[in-house]
mmCIF file of C-alpha atoms in Angstrom:
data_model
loop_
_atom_site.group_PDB
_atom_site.id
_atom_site.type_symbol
_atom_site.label_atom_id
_atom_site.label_comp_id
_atom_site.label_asym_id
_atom_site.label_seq_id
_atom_site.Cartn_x
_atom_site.Cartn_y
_atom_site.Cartn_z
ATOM 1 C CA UNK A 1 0.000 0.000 0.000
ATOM 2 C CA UNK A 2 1.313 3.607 -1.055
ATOM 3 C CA UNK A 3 0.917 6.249 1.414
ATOM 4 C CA UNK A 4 1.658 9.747 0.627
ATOM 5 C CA UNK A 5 3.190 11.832 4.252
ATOM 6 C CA UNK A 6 3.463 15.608 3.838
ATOM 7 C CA UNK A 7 4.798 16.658 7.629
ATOM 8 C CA UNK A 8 4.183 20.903 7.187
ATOM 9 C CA UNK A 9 6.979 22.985 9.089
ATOM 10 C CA UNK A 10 6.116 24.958 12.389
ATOM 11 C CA UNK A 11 6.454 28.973 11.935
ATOM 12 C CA UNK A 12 10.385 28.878 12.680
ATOM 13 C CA UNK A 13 11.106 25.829 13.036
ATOM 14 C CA UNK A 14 13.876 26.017 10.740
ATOM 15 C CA UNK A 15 16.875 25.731 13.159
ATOM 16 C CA UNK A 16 15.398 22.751 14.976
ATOM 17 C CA UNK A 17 15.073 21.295 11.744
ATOM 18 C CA UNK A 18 19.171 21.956 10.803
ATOM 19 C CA UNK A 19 19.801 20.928 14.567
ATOM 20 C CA UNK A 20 18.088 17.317 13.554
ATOM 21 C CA UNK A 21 19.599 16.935 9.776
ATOM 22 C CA UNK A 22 21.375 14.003 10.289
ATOM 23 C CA UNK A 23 18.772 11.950 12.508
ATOM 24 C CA UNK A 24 15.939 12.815 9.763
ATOM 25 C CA UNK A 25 18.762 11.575 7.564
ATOM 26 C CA UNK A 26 19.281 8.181 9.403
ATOM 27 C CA UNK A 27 15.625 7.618 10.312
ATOM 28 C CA UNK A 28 14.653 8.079 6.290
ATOM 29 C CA UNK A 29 17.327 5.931 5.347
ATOM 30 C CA UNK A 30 15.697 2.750 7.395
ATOM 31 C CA UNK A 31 13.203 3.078 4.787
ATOM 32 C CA UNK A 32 14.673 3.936 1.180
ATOM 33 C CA UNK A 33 13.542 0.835 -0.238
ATOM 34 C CA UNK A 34 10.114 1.741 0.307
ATOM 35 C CA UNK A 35 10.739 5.622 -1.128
ATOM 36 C CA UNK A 36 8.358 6.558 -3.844
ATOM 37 C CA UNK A 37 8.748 9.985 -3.713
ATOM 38 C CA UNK A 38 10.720 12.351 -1.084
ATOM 39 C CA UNK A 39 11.770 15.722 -0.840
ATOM 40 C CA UNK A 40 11.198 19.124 0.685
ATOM 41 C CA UNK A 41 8.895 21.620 -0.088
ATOM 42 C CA UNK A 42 10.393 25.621 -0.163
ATOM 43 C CA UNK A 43 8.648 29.039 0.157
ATOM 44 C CA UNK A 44 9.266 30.966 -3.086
ATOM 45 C CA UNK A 45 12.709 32.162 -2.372
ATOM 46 C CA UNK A 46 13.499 28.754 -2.802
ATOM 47 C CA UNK A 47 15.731 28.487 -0.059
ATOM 48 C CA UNK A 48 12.882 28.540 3.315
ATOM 49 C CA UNK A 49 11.570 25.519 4.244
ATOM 50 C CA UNK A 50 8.389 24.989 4.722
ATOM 51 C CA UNK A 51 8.046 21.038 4.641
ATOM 52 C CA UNK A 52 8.436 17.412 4.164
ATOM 53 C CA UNK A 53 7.046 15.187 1.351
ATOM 54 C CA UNK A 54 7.147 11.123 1.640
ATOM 55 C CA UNK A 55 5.872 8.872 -0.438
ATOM 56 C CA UNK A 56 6.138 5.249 0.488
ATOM 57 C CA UNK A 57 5.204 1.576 -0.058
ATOM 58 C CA UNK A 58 4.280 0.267 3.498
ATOM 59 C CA UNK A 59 2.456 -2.932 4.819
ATOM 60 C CA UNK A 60 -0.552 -0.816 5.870
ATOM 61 C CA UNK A 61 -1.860 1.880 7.463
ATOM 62 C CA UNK A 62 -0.135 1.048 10.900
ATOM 63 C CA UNK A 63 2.686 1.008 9.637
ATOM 64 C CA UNK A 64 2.613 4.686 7.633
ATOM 65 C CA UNK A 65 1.223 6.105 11.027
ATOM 66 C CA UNK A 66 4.575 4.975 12.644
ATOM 67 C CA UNK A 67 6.550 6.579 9.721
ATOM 68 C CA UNK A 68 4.752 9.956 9.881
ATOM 69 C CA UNK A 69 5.038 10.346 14.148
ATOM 70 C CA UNK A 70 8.079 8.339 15.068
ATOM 71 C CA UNK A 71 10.305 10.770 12.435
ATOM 72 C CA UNK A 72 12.667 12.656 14.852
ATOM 73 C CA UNK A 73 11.558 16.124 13.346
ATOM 74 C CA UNK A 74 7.905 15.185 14.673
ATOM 75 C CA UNK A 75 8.875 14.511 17.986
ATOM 76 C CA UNK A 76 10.990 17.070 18.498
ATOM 77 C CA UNK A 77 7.814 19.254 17.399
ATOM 78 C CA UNK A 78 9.994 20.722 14.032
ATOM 79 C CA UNK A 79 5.914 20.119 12.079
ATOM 80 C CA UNK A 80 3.117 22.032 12.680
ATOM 81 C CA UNK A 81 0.650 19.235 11.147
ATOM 82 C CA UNK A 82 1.093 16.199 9.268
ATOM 83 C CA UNK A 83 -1.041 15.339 6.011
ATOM 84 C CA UNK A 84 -1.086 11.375 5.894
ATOM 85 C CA UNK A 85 -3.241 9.188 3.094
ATOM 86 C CA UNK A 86 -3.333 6.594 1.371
ATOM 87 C CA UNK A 87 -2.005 7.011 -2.356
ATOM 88 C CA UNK A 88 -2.303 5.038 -5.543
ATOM 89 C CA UNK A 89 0.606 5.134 -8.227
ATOM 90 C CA UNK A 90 -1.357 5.758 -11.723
ATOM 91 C CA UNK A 91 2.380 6.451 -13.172
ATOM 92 C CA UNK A 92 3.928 3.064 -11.935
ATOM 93 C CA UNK A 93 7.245 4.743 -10.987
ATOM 94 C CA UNK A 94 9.321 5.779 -8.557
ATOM 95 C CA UNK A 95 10.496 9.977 -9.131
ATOM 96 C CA UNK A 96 14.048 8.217 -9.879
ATOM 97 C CA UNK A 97 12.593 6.946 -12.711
ATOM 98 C CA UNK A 98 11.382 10.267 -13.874
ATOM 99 C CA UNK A 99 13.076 10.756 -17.350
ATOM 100 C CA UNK A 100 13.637 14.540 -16.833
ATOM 101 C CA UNK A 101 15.776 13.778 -14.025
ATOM 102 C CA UNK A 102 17.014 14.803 -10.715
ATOM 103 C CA UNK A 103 17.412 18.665 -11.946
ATOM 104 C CA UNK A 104 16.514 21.237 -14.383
ATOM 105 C CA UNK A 105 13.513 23.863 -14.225
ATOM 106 C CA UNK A 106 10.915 24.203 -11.765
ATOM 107 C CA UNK A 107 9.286 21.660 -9.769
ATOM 108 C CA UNK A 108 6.406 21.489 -7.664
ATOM 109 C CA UNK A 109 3.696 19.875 -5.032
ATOM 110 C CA UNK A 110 0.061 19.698 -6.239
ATOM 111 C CA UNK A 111 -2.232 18.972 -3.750
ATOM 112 C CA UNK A 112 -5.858 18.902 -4.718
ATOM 113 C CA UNK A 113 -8.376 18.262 -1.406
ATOM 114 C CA UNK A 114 -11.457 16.955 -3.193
ATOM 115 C CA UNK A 115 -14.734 18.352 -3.832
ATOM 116 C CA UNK A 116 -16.705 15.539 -6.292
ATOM 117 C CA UNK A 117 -15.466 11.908 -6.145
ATOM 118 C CA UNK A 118 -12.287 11.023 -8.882
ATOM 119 C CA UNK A 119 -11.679 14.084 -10.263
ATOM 120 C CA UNK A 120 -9.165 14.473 -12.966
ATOM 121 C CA UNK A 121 -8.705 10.272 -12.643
ATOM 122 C CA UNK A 122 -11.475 9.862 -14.920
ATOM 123 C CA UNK A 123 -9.382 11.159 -17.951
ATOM 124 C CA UNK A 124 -6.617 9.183 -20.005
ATOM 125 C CA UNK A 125 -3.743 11.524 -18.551
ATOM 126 C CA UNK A 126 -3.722 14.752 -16.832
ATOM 127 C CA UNK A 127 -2.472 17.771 -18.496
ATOM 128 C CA UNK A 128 1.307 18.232 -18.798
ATOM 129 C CA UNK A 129 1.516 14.201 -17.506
ATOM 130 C CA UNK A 130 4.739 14.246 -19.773
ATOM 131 C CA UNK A 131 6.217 16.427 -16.971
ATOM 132 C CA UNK A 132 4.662 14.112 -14.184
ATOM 133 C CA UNK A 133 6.819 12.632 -11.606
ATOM 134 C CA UNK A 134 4.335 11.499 -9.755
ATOM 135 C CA UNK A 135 0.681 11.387 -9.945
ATOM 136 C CA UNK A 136 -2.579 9.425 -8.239
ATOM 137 C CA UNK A 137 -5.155 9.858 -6.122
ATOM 138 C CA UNK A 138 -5.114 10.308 -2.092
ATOM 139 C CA UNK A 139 -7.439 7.957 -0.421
ATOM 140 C CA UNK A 140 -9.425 7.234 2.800
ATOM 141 C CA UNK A 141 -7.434 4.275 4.695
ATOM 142 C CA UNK A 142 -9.181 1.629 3.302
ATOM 143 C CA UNK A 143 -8.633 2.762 0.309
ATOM 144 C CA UNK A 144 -12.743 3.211 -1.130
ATOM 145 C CA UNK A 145 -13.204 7.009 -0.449
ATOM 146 C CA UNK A 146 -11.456 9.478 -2.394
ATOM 147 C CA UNK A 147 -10.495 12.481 -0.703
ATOM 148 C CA UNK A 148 -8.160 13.998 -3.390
ATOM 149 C CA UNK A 149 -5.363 13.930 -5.686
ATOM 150 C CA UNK A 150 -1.246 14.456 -5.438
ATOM 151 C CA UNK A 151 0.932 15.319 -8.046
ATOM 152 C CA UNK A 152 5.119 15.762 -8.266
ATOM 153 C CA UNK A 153 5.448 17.783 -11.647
ATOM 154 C CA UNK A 154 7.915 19.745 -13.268
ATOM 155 C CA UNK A 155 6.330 22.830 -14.573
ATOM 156 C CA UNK A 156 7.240 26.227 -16.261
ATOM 157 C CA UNK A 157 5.585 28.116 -13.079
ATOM 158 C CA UNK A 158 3.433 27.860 -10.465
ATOM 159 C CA UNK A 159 0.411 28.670 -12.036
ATOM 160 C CA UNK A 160 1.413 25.965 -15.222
ATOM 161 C CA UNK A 161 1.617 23.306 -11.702
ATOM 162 C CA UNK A 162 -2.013 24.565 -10.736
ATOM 163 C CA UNK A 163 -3.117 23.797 -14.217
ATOM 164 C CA UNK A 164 -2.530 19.817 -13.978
ATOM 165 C CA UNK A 165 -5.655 19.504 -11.903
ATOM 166 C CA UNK A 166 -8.877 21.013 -12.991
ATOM 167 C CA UNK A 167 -9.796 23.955 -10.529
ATOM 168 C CA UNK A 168 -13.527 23.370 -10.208
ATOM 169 C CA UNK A 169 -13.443 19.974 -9.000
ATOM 170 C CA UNK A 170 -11.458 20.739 -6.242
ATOM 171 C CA UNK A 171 -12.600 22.722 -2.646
ATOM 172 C CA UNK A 172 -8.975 23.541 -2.605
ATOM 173 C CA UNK A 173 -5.333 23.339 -4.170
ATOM 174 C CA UNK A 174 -1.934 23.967 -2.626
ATOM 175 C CA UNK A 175 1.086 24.240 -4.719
ATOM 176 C CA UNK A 176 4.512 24.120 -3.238
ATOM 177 C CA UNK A 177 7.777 24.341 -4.512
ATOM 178 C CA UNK A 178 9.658 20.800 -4.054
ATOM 179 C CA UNK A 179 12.798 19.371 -5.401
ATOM 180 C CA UNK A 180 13.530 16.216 -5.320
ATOM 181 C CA UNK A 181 15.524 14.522 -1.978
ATOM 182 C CA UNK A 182 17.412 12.080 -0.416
ATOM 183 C CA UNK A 183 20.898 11.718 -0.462
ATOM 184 C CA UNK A 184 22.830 12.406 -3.344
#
């Protein structure tokens, strides 16, 4: 079962979170096989943190809970909130597998919070899904109700990011500014 685990930084929280680098570092690696997608998410300036994006292939739901409130920057109270659902993979792929790569031009979080069941899974691909890194559908923990959908892109700009998901269908969508992470 995918999960998707988006912890969201505390107002600043950012030297706690360069205090605990290497622990985050440790705890994540105990689970690279099971990486998806990872990486941080940045204010604008491209340099503030504002969060921390997991995807992962885990047992069950048990098991992502333990991921998303054992991580060290969690306990040490580094998140303000933590956004945890089940995922599906319509792309199939990991973002290594991505064939833009690690680098080059913008990339960015979607996050649509649903409005009307399946939106924008009903069509053959989603606009710009050349650009996709990752893409599917954030679910209930059973896995029957959709609540929304997630999407790693790479996109011109922000508001070419929004465009993947269709606005209407949607009571709300975030867009953050991510790159990818892990070690390098």
């Amino acid at each position: 079962m995918e999960f998707l685990c988006y912890h969201r930084d505390r107002k600043d929280s950012l030297a706690l979170r360069h205090e605990l680098v290497e622990t985050h570092w440790a705890y994540m690696d105990r689970y690279a096989k099971e990486m998806v997608a990872r990486g941080p998410t940045f204010l604008d300036d491209g340099e503030t943190l504002t969060g921390s994006l997991h995807i992962l292939d885990l047992p069950d739901a048990a098991a992502a809970r333990a991921f998303a409130f054992d991580e060290p920057g969690y306990q040490a109270g580094a998140y303000r909130d933590v956004l945890l659902r089940r995922w599906r993979n319509v792309l199939g792929r990991t973002m290594w597998d991505f064939p833009g790569g690690r680098t080059g031009g913008n990339r960015y979080l979607v996050l649509g919070l649903g409005a009307e069941p399946s939106a924008d899974l009903d069509r053959d691909a989603p606009r710009g899904a050349h650009e996709l890194i990752a893409y599917g559908p954030l679910l209930s923990d059973d896995g029957t109700a959709w609540l929304g959908t997630a999407a790693l892109l790479r996109a011109p700009d922000a508001d070419a990011a929004r465009a993947v998901l269709t606005p209407e269908r949607y009571a709300d969508i975030e867009v953050h500014n991510w790159e990818f992470g892990g070690r390098s």
